[in-house]
Structure formats: C-alpha cells, structure tokens
Short mmCIF file of C-alpha atoms and ligand atoms in Angstrom, two decimals:
data_model
loop_
_atom_site.label_atom_id
_atom_site.label_comp_id
_atom_site.label_asym_id
_atom_site.label_seq_id
_atom_site.Cartn_x
_atom_site.Cartn_y
_atom_site.Cartn_z
CA MET A 1 21.79 -44.34 69.24
CA SER A 2 19.32 -44.98 71.74
CA PRO A 3 15.96 -43.70 70.24
CA THR A 4 15.51 -40.35 72.23
CA GLU A 5 18.93 -39.30 70.97
CA PRO A 6 19.78 -36.47 69.53
CA PRO A 7 21.05 -37.11 65.08
CA PHE A 8 24.38 -35.04 65.91
CA SER A 9 27.45 -35.78 68.05
CA ILE A 10 28.95 -32.29 70.16
CA ALA A 11 32.78 -32.76 70.93
CA ILE A 12 33.82 -30.70 73.95
CA ILE A 13 37.49 -29.53 73.86
CA GLY A 14 38.64 -29.23 78.18
CA ALA A 15 37.21 -30.04 81.16
CA GLY A 16 37.95 -27.28 83.43
CA ILE A 17 34.60 -25.71 84.49
CA GLY A 18 33.40 -24.38 81.75
CA GLY A 19 33.87 -27.90 79.96
CA LEU A 20 32.39 -29.93 82.43
CA ALA A 21 29.34 -27.22 83.38
CA LEU A 22 28.21 -27.76 79.56
CA ALA A 23 28.38 -31.20 80.07
CA ILE A 24 26.34 -31.18 82.73
CA GLY A 25 23.95 -29.22 81.16
CA LEU A 26 23.60 -30.96 78.01
CA ARG A 27 22.98 -34.33 80.02
CA LYS A 28 19.85 -32.96 81.74
CA GLN A 29 18.34 -31.80 77.81
CA ASN A 30 19.42 -35.33 77.43
CA VAL A 31 22.16 -34.36 74.59
CA PRO A 32 25.15 -36.32 74.62
CA CYS A 33 29.00 -35.42 74.06
CA LYS A 34 32.24 -36.01 74.19
CA ILE A 35 35.07 -33.98 76.24
CA TYR A 36 38.38 -34.54 75.26
CA GLU A 37 40.98 -33.43 77.33
CA ALA A 38 44.74 -32.78 76.93
CA ALA A 39 45.83 -33.07 80.94
CA PRO A 40 46.20 -36.56 82.20
CA ARG A 41 43.89 -36.32 84.57
CA PHE A 42 41.46 -33.52 86.90
CA ASP A 43 43.65 -31.26 87.74
CA ALA A 44 42.63 -28.05 89.45
CA VAL A 45 44.71 -24.98 90.86
CA GLY A 46 45.76 -25.58 94.36
CA ALA A 47 43.46 -22.40 94.95
CA GLY A 48 39.89 -21.02 96.17
CA ILE A 49 37.04 -20.15 93.89
CA GLY A 50 33.94 -17.42 94.88
CA MET A 51 30.71 -17.53 92.86
CA GLY A 52 28.31 -15.06 93.12
CA PRO A 53 24.35 -15.48 93.29
CA ASN A 54 24.36 -15.47 89.12
CA SER A 55 26.74 -18.35 89.71
CA LEU A 56 24.34 -20.57 92.16
CA ARG A 57 21.85 -19.37 89.89
CA ALA A 58 23.14 -21.24 86.87
CA MET A 59 23.90 -24.25 88.53
CA GLU A 60 20.25 -24.62 89.73
CA LEU A 61 19.20 -23.77 86.10
CA MET A 62 21.12 -26.56 84.85
CA ASP A 63 20.72 -28.87 87.55
CA GLU A 64 19.58 -28.80 90.64
CA GLU A 65 21.52 -31.08 91.95
CA PHE A 66 24.99 -29.06 91.05
CA ALA A 67 23.49 -25.77 93.34
CA LYS A 68 22.78 -28.87 96.13
CA MET A 69 26.16 -30.29 95.96
CA TYR A 70 27.70 -26.89 95.63
CA ASP A 71 25.68 -25.45 98.94
CA GLU A 72 27.64 -28.96 100.61
CA ILE A 73 31.21 -27.42 99.92
CA LYS A 74 30.70 -23.73 100.34
CA VAL A 75 31.65 -21.91 103.01
CA GLY A 76 30.76 -17.85 103.54
CA ASN A 77 32.85 -15.32 105.94
CA GLY A 78 33.17 -16.27 109.45
CA PHE A 79 30.92 -13.47 111.08
CA PRO A 80 27.10 -13.79 111.41
CA GLU A 81 27.11 -9.79 110.70
CA LYS A 82 29.36 -10.34 107.33
CA LEU A 83 27.08 -13.20 105.84
CA HIS A 84 26.24 -10.87 102.94
CA GLU A 85 29.61 -8.94 102.50
CA GLN A 86 31.56 -9.84 99.40
CA PHE A 87 34.77 -8.79 101.19
CA GLU A 88 36.01 -5.31 103.56
CA MET A 89 38.13 -2.54 101.78
CA LEU A 90 40.80 -2.07 104.32
CA SER A 91 44.30 -0.46 103.98
CA ALA A 92 47.12 -3.19 103.35
CA GLU A 93 49.74 -0.26 105.27
CA GLN A 94 50.96 -0.72 109.12
CA GLY A 95 47.96 -0.70 111.19
CA PHE A 96 45.36 -1.88 107.87
CA GLY A 97 44.07 1.67 108.44
CA SER A 98 43.59 1.72 111.93
CA LEU A 99 45.83 4.52 111.93
CA ASN A 100 44.26 6.62 109.37
CA GLY A 101 40.67 5.71 108.77
CA TRP A 102 41.39 3.77 105.53
CA HIS A 103 39.51 0.96 106.32
CA GLY A 104 35.38 -0.70 106.38
CA GLY A 105 34.62 -0.40 102.84
CA SER A 106 31.55 -2.63 102.83
CA VAL A 107 31.50 -4.45 99.87
CA SER A 108 27.91 -5.98 100.12
CA HIS A 109 24.51 -6.06 99.58
CA PRO A 110 21.50 -7.60 101.66
CA LYS A 111 20.39 -10.15 98.78
CA PHE A 112 24.13 -11.33 98.35
CA GLU A 113 25.20 -14.06 100.57
CA ARG A 114 29.21 -14.62 100.10
CA SER A 115 30.31 -17.80 98.95
CA SER A 116 33.21 -19.39 97.79
CA ALA A 117 34.90 -22.86 97.84
CA HIS A 118 38.28 -24.87 97.32
CA ARG A 119 38.44 -25.56 93.51
CA LYS A 120 39.22 -29.01 94.03
CA ALA A 121 36.20 -29.36 95.94
CA LEU A 122 34.11 -27.65 92.90
CA LEU A 123 35.69 -29.63 90.12
CA GLU A 124 35.02 -33.23 92.12
CA VAL A 125 31.03 -31.85 92.42
CA MET A 126 30.90 -31.54 88.86
CA LYS A 127 32.90 -34.59 87.07
CA SER A 128 30.25 -36.56 89.44
CA LEU A 129 27.15 -35.31 87.61
CA ILE A 130 28.44 -36.15 84.43
CA PRO A 131 28.08 -39.84 83.28
CA LYS A 132 31.11 -41.86 83.39
CA GLY A 133 33.01 -42.33 80.14
CA THR A 134 32.63 -38.75 78.96
CA VAL A 135 36.14 -37.31 79.48
CA ASN A 136 38.80 -38.62 76.96
CA PHE A 137 42.05 -37.71 78.89
CA ASN A 138 45.58 -37.11 77.66
CA LYS A 139 43.78 -36.26 74.12
CA LYS A 140 45.71 -32.80 73.20
CA VAL A 141 43.60 -31.40 70.20
CA LEU A 142 46.17 -30.02 67.76
CA ARG A 143 43.99 -29.48 65.06
CA VAL A 144 40.21 -28.03 64.37
CA ASP A 145 38.57 -28.38 60.52
CA GLN A 146 35.45 -27.27 59.72
CA THR A 147 34.52 -28.93 56.25
CA GLU A 148 31.93 -26.13 54.12
CA GLY A 149 29.50 -26.07 57.59
CA LYS A 150 29.64 -29.34 57.91
CA LYS A 151 31.40 -32.14 60.24
CA VAL A 152 34.20 -30.50 62.16
CA TYR A 153 37.40 -32.75 62.71
CA LEU A 154 39.35 -33.10 65.55
CA THR A 155 43.31 -33.87 65.04
CA PHE A 156 44.95 -35.35 68.57
CA CYS A 157 48.25 -35.90 69.80
CA ASP A 158 48.42 -39.76 69.19
CA GLY A 159 47.17 -38.80 65.63
CA GLU A 160 43.85 -40.51 66.12
CA ILE A 161 41.34 -37.96 63.66
CA LEU A 162 37.18 -38.14 64.90
CA GLY A 163 34.76 -36.01 63.32
CA PHE A 164 31.48 -34.32 64.94
CA ASP A 165 28.77 -32.02 64.05
CA ALA A 166 29.78 -29.29 66.14
CA VAL A 167 32.31 -28.68 68.76
CA ILE A 168 33.01 -26.52 71.60
CA GLY A 169 36.03 -25.36 72.68
CA CYS A 170 36.07 -24.69 76.13
CA ASP A 171 39.82 -24.92 75.92
CA GLY A 172 41.24 -21.61 78.31
CA ILE A 173 42.60 -18.40 77.56
CA LYS A 174 44.93 -19.60 75.50
CA GLY A 175 42.96 -22.30 73.76
CA LEU A 176 43.18 -23.27 69.61
CA THR A 177 39.85 -22.69 68.93
CA ARG A 178 39.65 -19.24 69.65
CA GLY A 179 42.04 -19.05 66.46
CA VAL A 180 39.54 -21.65 64.66
CA VAL A 181 36.28 -18.73 65.07
CA LEU A 182 38.51 -15.66 64.54
CA ALA A 183 40.77 -15.98 62.16
CA LYS A 184 39.10 -14.97 59.44
CA ARG A 185 37.37 -12.00 60.51
CA TYR A 186 39.07 -10.77 64.04
CA PRO A 187 42.26 -12.20 63.54
CA GLU A 188 43.84 -9.48 65.85
CA GLU A 189 41.53 -10.44 68.49
CA ILE A 190 42.87 -14.42 69.12
CA ALA A 191 45.68 -12.90 71.11
CA ALA A 192 44.95 -12.52 74.51
CA LYS A 193 46.61 -9.60 76.17
CA TYR A 194 48.27 -8.88 79.26
CA CYS A 195 46.11 -7.28 82.63
CA ASN A 196 49.35 -5.01 83.31
CA THR A 197 49.57 -7.15 86.46
CA TYR A 198 51.09 -10.15 88.12
CA VAL A 199 49.84 -12.49 91.32
CA TYR A 200 51.12 -14.53 93.81
CA ARG A 201 48.67 -16.92 94.68
CA HIS A 202 48.81 -19.33 98.47
CA ILE A 203 46.48 -21.35 100.56
CA CYS A 204 46.88 -21.54 104.06
CA THR A 205 45.21 -22.93 107.36
CA MET A 206 43.02 -21.01 108.62
CA LYS A 207 44.92 -21.91 112.42
CA GLU A 208 48.06 -20.15 110.50
CA ALA A 209 45.57 -17.21 109.66
CA LYS A 210 43.89 -16.62 112.86
CA ARG A 211 47.32 -16.64 114.40
CA ILE A 212 49.06 -14.04 112.36
CA LEU A 213 45.90 -11.74 111.21
CA GLY A 214 43.86 -12.36 114.48
CA PRO A 215 40.14 -11.57 113.41
CA TYR A 216 40.60 -10.01 109.76
CA ALA A 217 41.63 -14.16 109.06
CA GLU A 218 37.94 -15.08 108.94
CA ASN A 219 36.19 -12.73 106.75
CA ALA A 220 37.22 -11.70 102.85
CA LYS A 221 39.00 -8.91 102.78
CA TRP A 222 40.86 -6.57 100.13
CA TYR A 223 43.92 -5.13 101.37
CA MET A 224 45.15 -2.33 99.01
CA ARG A 225 47.45 0.22 98.50
CA GLU A 226 48.77 2.26 95.21
CA GLY A 227 49.79 -0.22 92.36
CA ARG A 228 49.12 -3.25 94.99
CA GLY A 229 46.94 -5.41 96.65
CA CYS A 230 45.82 -8.05 99.06
CA VAL A 231 42.80 -10.60 98.51
CA THR A 232 42.19 -13.03 101.48
CA TYR A 233 38.54 -15.50 101.86
CA PRO A 234 37.75 -18.51 103.55
CA ILE A 235 37.61 -22.12 101.60
CA SER A 236 37.96 -25.53 102.68
CA LYS A 237 34.70 -25.11 104.69
CA GLY A 238 36.34 -22.43 106.47
CA GLU A 239 39.31 -24.70 107.22
CA GLU A 240 42.02 -22.63 105.53
CA VAL A 241 42.53 -19.27 103.73
CA ASN A 242 42.77 -18.76 99.87
CA ILE A 243 45.61 -15.58 99.68
CA VAL A 244 46.06 -13.63 96.22
CA VAL A 245 48.96 -10.79 96.05
CA PHE A 246 47.95 -8.32 92.89
CA MET A 247 50.60 -6.89 91.74
CA ARG A 248 50.83 -3.69 89.13
CA ASP A 249 53.01 -3.93 86.33
CA GLU A 250 53.64 -1.25 83.37
CA LYS A 251 55.80 -3.31 81.74
CA PRO A 252 55.00 -5.77 79.05
CA TRP A 253 55.06 -9.38 80.18
CA LYS A 254 58.24 -10.73 78.90
CA GLY A 255 58.13 -14.52 77.56
CA GLU A 256 55.23 -17.27 77.81
CA GLN A 257 51.87 -16.38 79.34
CA ALA A 258 52.67 -18.52 81.95
CA ALA A 259 53.76 -18.58 85.53
CA VAL A 260 57.64 -17.64 86.96
CA GLU A 261 59.33 -18.78 89.10
CA VAL A 262 61.33 -15.65 91.65
CA SER A 263 63.46 -15.80 94.34
CA ARG A 264 62.18 -14.98 97.95
CA GLU A 265 63.75 -11.62 97.68
CA GLU A 266 61.76 -10.17 94.55
CA MET A 267 58.87 -11.59 95.86
CA LEU A 268 59.22 -9.41 99.42
CA SER A 269 60.42 -6.39 97.27
CA ASP A 270 57.17 -6.54 95.94
CA PHE A 271 55.46 -6.48 99.70
CA LYS A 272 57.35 -3.32 100.55
CA GLY A 273 54.78 -0.93 102.65
CA PHE A 274 52.84 -3.77 103.52
CA ASP A 275 51.93 -4.74 107.17
CA GLN A 276 54.72 -7.00 108.71
CA ARG A 277 51.11 -9.31 109.45
CA LEU A 278 50.74 -9.25 105.59
CA VAL A 279 54.66 -9.89 105.12
CA MET A 280 54.26 -12.92 107.08
CA LEU A 281 51.16 -14.69 105.84
CA LEU A 282 52.33 -14.41 102.60
CA ASP A 283 56.46 -15.34 102.62
CA ASN A 284 55.08 -18.95 102.61
CA THR A 285 58.50 -19.64 100.67
CA GLN A 286 59.07 -22.80 103.49
CA ASN A 287 56.50 -24.49 101.46
CA THR A 288 56.43 -23.62 98.11
CA LYS A 289 58.28 -21.25 95.53
CA PRO A 290 57.36 -18.29 94.91
CA CYS A 291 56.12 -17.57 91.54
CA ARG A 292 54.78 -14.86 89.34
CA TRP A 293 51.42 -15.57 87.89
CA PRO A 294 50.59 -13.11 84.85
CA LEU A 295 47.30 -11.95 84.30
CA PHE A 296 45.72 -11.85 80.52
CA HIS A 297 42.63 -11.24 78.90
CA HIS A 298 39.84 -10.86 76.34
CA PRO A 299 39.47 -7.53 76.29
CA ASN A 300 37.78 -8.12 72.68
CA THR A 301 35.76 -10.91 71.02
CA SER A 302 33.20 -9.79 68.27
CA THR A 303 31.26 -13.04 67.95
CA TYR A 304 31.80 -16.53 70.47
CA TYR A 305 31.20 -19.10 66.73
CA GLU A 306 32.03 -19.64 62.98
CA GLY A 307 30.59 -22.34 61.87
CA ARG A 308 30.00 -25.38 63.57
CA VAL A 309 32.82 -24.57 65.91
CA CYS A 310 31.60 -22.27 69.06
CA LEU A 311 33.58 -21.09 72.30
CA LEU A 312 32.95 -20.62 76.51
CA GLY A 313 34.09 -19.79 78.84
CA ASP A 314 37.75 -18.53 78.89
CA SER A 315 38.21 -19.50 75.69
CA ALA A 316 35.83 -16.98 75.08
CA HIS A 317 35.79 -14.13 77.96
CA ALA A 318 38.68 -14.58 79.54
CA SER A 319 39.19 -11.65 82.49
CA SER A 320 40.91 -10.44 85.18
CA PRO A 321 39.65 -11.77 88.48
CA SER A 322 39.14 -8.33 90.26
CA GLN A 323 35.45 -8.95 90.31
CA ALA A 324 35.79 -13.03 91.07
CA ALA A 325 33.11 -13.56 87.87
CA GLY A 326 35.22 -15.30 85.42
CA ALA A 327 34.45 -18.97 85.86
CA GLY A 328 30.33 -17.58 86.65
CA GLN A 329 30.28 -16.27 83.15
CA GLY A 330 31.47 -19.88 82.27
CA LEU A 331 28.45 -21.63 83.88
CA GLU A 332 26.05 -18.69 82.08
CA ASP A 333 27.22 -19.70 78.92
CA ALA A 334 27.01 -23.14 79.24
CA LEU A 335 23.04 -23.10 80.91
CA VAL A 336 22.29 -20.84 77.80
CA LEU A 337 23.96 -22.90 75.18
CA SER A 338 23.24 -26.45 76.81
CA ARG A 339 19.53 -25.11 77.01
CA LEU A 340 19.37 -24.20 72.76
CA LEU A 341 21.29 -27.61 71.67
CA GLY A 342 18.51 -28.93 73.98
CA LEU A 343 15.89 -27.82 71.37
CA VAL A 344 18.18 -28.87 68.14
CA LYS A 345 16.38 -31.00 65.86
CA ASN A 346 19.06 -31.91 63.19
CA PRO A 347 22.91 -31.25 62.52
CA GLY A 348 21.68 -28.38 59.85
CA GLN A 349 20.14 -26.03 63.53
CA LEU A 350 23.76 -26.29 65.03
CA GLU A 351 24.90 -23.21 63.80
CA THR A 352 21.68 -21.42 64.57
CA ALA A 353 22.37 -22.28 68.11
CA PHE A 354 25.50 -20.91 67.87
CA GLN A 355 24.39 -17.88 66.43
CA VAL A 356 21.84 -17.14 69.60
CA TYR A 357 23.69 -18.51 72.00
CA SER A 358 26.83 -15.51 71.02
CA SER A 359 24.05 -13.00 70.67
CA ILE A 360 22.91 -13.48 74.10
CA ARG A 361 26.30 -13.91 75.97
CA GLN A 362 28.93 -12.30 74.30
CA PRO A 363 27.50 -8.97 74.94
CA ARG A 364 27.16 -9.09 78.80
CA ALA A 365 30.42 -11.65 79.37
CA GLN A 366 32.45 -8.86 77.42
CA ALA A 367 30.95 -5.98 79.26
CA VAL A 368 32.42 -8.19 82.56
CA VAL A 369 36.19 -8.39 81.08
CA GLN A 370 36.30 -4.76 80.69
CA GLU A 371 34.80 -3.40 83.47
CA SER A 372 36.93 -6.23 85.26
CA GLN A 373 40.14 -4.56 83.74
CA GLU A 374 38.77 -1.46 84.92
CA VAL A 375 37.76 -2.71 88.66
CA LEU A 376 41.39 -3.86 88.74
CA VAL A 377 42.54 -0.09 88.08
CA ALA A 378 40.71 1.10 90.77
CA HIS A 379 41.78 -1.24 93.38
CA PHE A 380 45.16 -0.20 92.74
CA LEU A 381 44.02 3.05 94.05
CA VAL A 382 45.44 4.64 90.64
CA HIS A 383 42.23 5.28 89.13
CA PRO A 384 41.53 8.91 87.94
CA ARG A 385 37.86 9.08 88.71
CA PHE A 386 38.45 7.58 92.53
CA GLY A 387 42.05 7.48 93.00
CA ARG A 388 41.99 6.96 96.85
CA ASP A 389 38.63 8.33 98.30
CA ILE A 390 37.44 4.82 99.87
CA GLN A 391 33.70 5.48 100.24
CA LYS A 392 34.29 6.64 96.05
CA LEU A 393 35.91 3.07 95.65
CA THR A 394 33.40 1.15 97.94
CA ASP A 395 30.23 3.26 96.14
CA ASP A 396 31.40 1.86 92.74
CA ALA A 397 31.76 -1.72 93.91
CA ASN A 398 27.95 -1.74 95.23
CA LYS A 399 26.89 -0.36 92.46
CA ARG A 400 28.79 -2.89 89.63
CA LEU A 401 28.80 -6.16 91.52
CA PRO A 402 24.91 -6.24 91.94
CA LEU A 403 24.79 -6.14 87.72
CA ILE A 404 26.54 -9.04 87.68
CA TRP A 405 24.94 -10.88 90.74
CA PHE A 406 21.68 -10.41 89.71
CA HIS A 407 21.03 -10.23 86.20
CA ASP A 408 18.04 -12.31 85.23
CA LEU A 409 19.38 -15.77 83.77
CA ASP A 410 15.48 -16.90 83.57
CA ALA A 411 14.84 -14.45 81.14
CA ASP A 412 18.35 -14.49 78.91
CA VAL A 413 17.04 -18.70 78.85
CA LYS A 414 13.53 -17.92 77.49
CA ALA A 415 14.88 -15.37 75.13
CA ALA A 416 17.36 -17.49 73.68
CA GLU A 417 14.80 -20.31 73.57
CA ASN A 418 11.97 -18.13 72.01
CA TRP A 419 14.51 -16.48 69.62
CA PHE A 420 16.24 -19.74 68.61
CA LYS A 421 12.31 -21.17 67.91
CA ALA A 422 11.46 -18.31 65.99
CA LEU A 423 14.62 -18.76 63.75
CA THR A 424 14.48 -22.57 63.07
CA ARG A 425 10.63 -22.00 62.14
CA GLN A 426 11.36 -18.94 59.58
CA MET A 427 14.31 -22.33 58.01
CA ASP A 428 11.73 -24.71 58.03
CA MET A 429 8.99 -22.65 56.28
CA ARG A 430 12.40 -21.72 53.32
CA ASN A 431 12.71 -25.08 52.91
CA GLY A 432 8.75 -25.89 52.68
CA SER A 433 8.75 -28.44 55.82
C1 FAD B 501 43.98 -15.87 89.96
C2 FAD B 501 42.80 -15.80 89.53
C3 FAD B 501 41.47 -15.89 90.75
C4 FAD B 501 40.46 -16.26 89.91
N1 FAD B 501 38.94 -16.38 91.01
C5 FAD B 501 38.03 -16.25 90.72
C6 FAD B 501 36.81 -16.21 90.98
O1 FAD B 501 37.34 -16.12 92.28
N2 FAD B 501 34.98 -16.82 90.84
C7 FAD B 501 35.52 -16.90 89.34
O2 FAD B 501 33.93 -17.09 88.94
N3 FAD B 501 36.33 -16.80 88.47
C8 FAD B 501 37.26 -16.89 89.13
N4 FAD B 501 38.48 -16.53 87.90
C9 FAD B 501 38.52 -17.06 86.73
C10 FAD B 501 38.33 -18.90 86.44
O3 FAD B 501 39.39 -18.82 86.72
C11 FAD B 501 38.44 -19.10 84.90
O4 FAD B 501 37.40 -17.83 84.35
C12 FAD B 501 37.87 -20.45 84.65
O5 FAD B 501 38.89 -21.47 85.50
C13 FAD B 501 37.82 -20.86 83.08
O6 FAD B 501 37.55 -22.01 83.21
P1 FAD B 501 37.21 -22.66 81.62
O7 FAD B 501 36.74 -23.92 82.01
O8 FAD B 501 36.95 -21.67 80.64
O9 FAD B 501 39.03 -22.73 80.93
P2 FAD B 501 40.27 -23.49 82.17
O10 FAD B 501 40.41 -23.90 83.47
O11 FAD B 501 41.42 -23.09 81.26
O12 FAD B 501 40.31 -25.34 81.47
C14 FAD B 501 40.60 -25.26 79.80
C15 FAD B 501 41.12 -26.80 79.74
O13 FAD B 501 41.40 -27.10 78.46
C16 FAD B 501 42.00 -27.77 78.23
N5 FAD B 501 42.64 -27.79 77.12
C17 FAD B 501 43.40 -26.51 76.88
N6 FAD B 501 43.83 -26.92 75.40
C18 FAD B 501 43.91 -28.03 75.14
C19 FAD B 501 43.72 -29.08 73.68
N7 FAD B 501 44.45 -28.29 72.48
N8 FAD B 501 43.40 -30.11 73.86
C20 FAD B 501 42.95 -30.87 74.62
N9 FAD B 501 42.25 -29.90 76.15
C21 FAD B 501 43.07 -28.76 76.13
C22 FAD B 501 43.10 -27.64 79.64
O14 FAD B 501 43.82 -28.35 80.19
C23 FAD B 501 41.92 -27.57 80.77
O15 FAD B 501 42.23 -28.38 81.36
C24 FAD B 501 40.21 -16.64 88.21
C25 FAD B 501 41.13 -16.44 87.99
C26 FAD B 501 42.55 -16.32 88.66
C27 FAD B 501 43.33 -16.28 87.25
#
C-alpha cells in the first residue's frame, strides 16, 4: 500500500455500468478497489442506452474525462428541431396516428438534450478510465460472509476465499448481495418482482430503418397502442437504430428470470394491429431468434447496506426502463458513494459512509423505480388517470422527467459529505480522539 492509499480494502462484485462507474469515481478519490466479475470478459447486451442530464452530470462530477468521452460516442435526434425532445408519442396503429390525430405528443424540455449510445461503446469508455488489472474475470462470487461487522469474506467459484474491509454489490437485479443485505430485516424484499411486461430487443441499421420508416427513423419515437408499444431511437453515432417492443402480460412470468426464445409466429402475433411498417422493421428473424425478455424490478428496498456490505445499481433498485433512468440512477449511486469513500480515514468509518449513502440515495432511487412502473402502465394506455388521452400522457411525462433529469446532484454530494463529517466527528469525540 502506498503512503497516500487509505488503510482499508474495497471489493466490487460485478463489472456492469454500476461497478465500473464506482471504480471510475473511486480512482478520482484515490481509493483503490478490485472488481470481481463472473463473466470471462466485458459483455454488453447488443442494445442502446439513453442518458439524461442527471446521468451526464454524475459522469462529470465523478470524472470530467468520463463526460467528455461519453460526448464522443453519444448521438441525439437526427432533426435539429428535435434536439430537446426525449421522444414523440404517436400511435402504433396504421398510419401512426395521421388518420386520427394521435401523434405529436412531444416529451421535451428546453434544457434537455436527447442523447443515447450503444452499450458496448459506453462500456469501452468506462473500462478505459479504470486502472489496468482492476477487473478480475471468471471470478463468480458464491458466498459473502461478514464477521461481526469487521472483515467481509468472498468465496469464489474457483475455491479462492478473499477478505476485504467492505464489499459493494454491483451484481445486478439477480445479484446475491441483495440477499446478504436484506435477509435479516427485509427478506420479503429480496426477490425481484415481475413488471407484467416482456420486451423484444433489436438493433437495425439506420439505412434499413429509413428504408422502412422514412423520416420517422431518425428521431426517438414511442409508438403506442393498448397493452403494447415500440420505442425506437438512433444510436452508434446515428448509424444504427435501437428498438424495444413492450408487451403487457397479465400472467405471472413462468420459470427463470431470463429471456426465452419464441417462434416467429408467436412474435408476430404480438405485433397484431401495428402499422405494417413497424411489423416489417421488427421482423428480423432472418438474423436472430426472437426472444421475449421479461422485465423485473425492485419496487421496495428499505436499505442499501448491512454492516460492511452495500448495494449499488440494479442490485439495489432495478426498475422498468420506461423512463430510461435505471443506469443513470446507478451513476448517481456511484457518484455519492465514491465521494463518501474518499472521506473515509479508517475501516471503522466504512459503515457510516454506507449509512449516509443509503439515506441520501434510497428515497430518490426507489421513487424512480415506483414511477417507472406507473409510467409503463400509462404508456400501455391503460392508466386510470390518462387512458388514451395523448395530451394528458404527454403532460404527465413532461412533469415527471424533469424531476429525474434536473435533480441537484451537487447538493446531494454536499449533503452527503457534510453529514458524514458530522457523524464521524461525533464518533471521534465519543472515542476521545
Ligand atoms: C430493455 C431495457 C432498456 C434499458 N434502457 C435504459 C436506458 O435507456 N437508460 C438507462 O439509464 N437505463 C436503462 N436500462 C437499465 C440499465 O440497463 C440498468 O440499470 C443497468 O445496466 C444496470 O447496471 P448494473 O451494473 O447495476 O447491473 P448489470 O448490468 O446487471 O451488471 C451486473 C454485473 O454483475 C455480474 N455478476 C452478477 N453476479 C455475480 C457474481 N455472483 N459474481 C461476480 N459477478 C457477478 C454480472 O455478470 C454483470 O456483469 C434499461 C434496461 C432494460 C432491461
């Protein structure tokens, strides 16, 4: 350990967006960490990801280079007049609403700029910002054991056992750290709940999307009808279009919380009633086997830590993607937690850092989870308050999203730091130091 390094050790489980973001933030605070990842290499779902202003601000506050590099890979809407639009609501039915006026619901804000990227490009940026050797692959964690609030021991699939002063579980929606944190006090919250929705995911070239959709291809759209919908937006610097089809499903999800292959006929039966252009865009079975991906979430997570084990990202607050906010919440977590860990002077203060982190982050992140589920229902046009009323739906989205996008993260960081300093001062006084 170099003289400037803090006298405690941190392990992160999981090298997804959450784990890598935390490592980026910690590097800027001179806090070394090790990441243990089950997969043999970095792996991103072939899909896009949208980033709101809060996500960009979190990147900037963690490491300015992160924000600059994201700037290089992002893309907005194709038309300059759509710069500030998150998406346009329009009908998924024949004519995209041109026959009955059900189009033009502009979800936008003058201070918002649409931005998305390919997940693979985002992971490339993130891994370039952490020191070489930080991520250890093929290291699936099988057990996490805490000893009376002191060391935390990780048991790996290869039999190795390593001890750390603290462990951050960035192991995603099905991660095992969730059980470690919640088992004692909130066991009923551990399992993720089905959002009563599954999705189809697909990427196609912008060229192909333009051939099929014409000018609709170049800007973000949410095509809606009762119980289903389709989101499209440009990624890969405008070379590709990301597509997600949402299907409401009243039945419980059977079997594993994982994607299932279906036949082309089953998939096409889900698209009944869509404009033929959408069906043509979505029928990509020459390239891939159609898959239904179930959406699960964590509507309740009462605490994000237990002793020296702490949750970050989807392991804490997986949400439905209807507000494109899940990864952004993980970035916010990483910002607040890395700043707090940067203040920790000895292992005895680690739990205090987790306590403050959980108190600051849990109310906001859980509100995003709850609201994202409500928005999902609204966008299926079955919400009791909005029904099919495009004006009400647009107004509602325009009220909700700014609360996510323009939240004052600088104030969160300041509040967290001040609170931590006050608590540790009290601890020092009690200990007579
Ligand atoms: C269809 C869809 C669209 C979305 N769109 C957006 C969007 O536009 N904007 C946005 O902000 N968010 C979006 N999200 C949400 C976003 O994808 C997630 O919030 C984010 O990827 C979660 O990152 P994470 O690092 O917390 O978890 P994960 O990405 O799940 O990473 C967890 C990592 O931990 C590893 N791991 C798990 N268990 C172990 C173990 N025992 N030992 C070692 N390693 C382990 C896994 O292999 C994995 O690499 C979307 C989600 C979906 C489903």
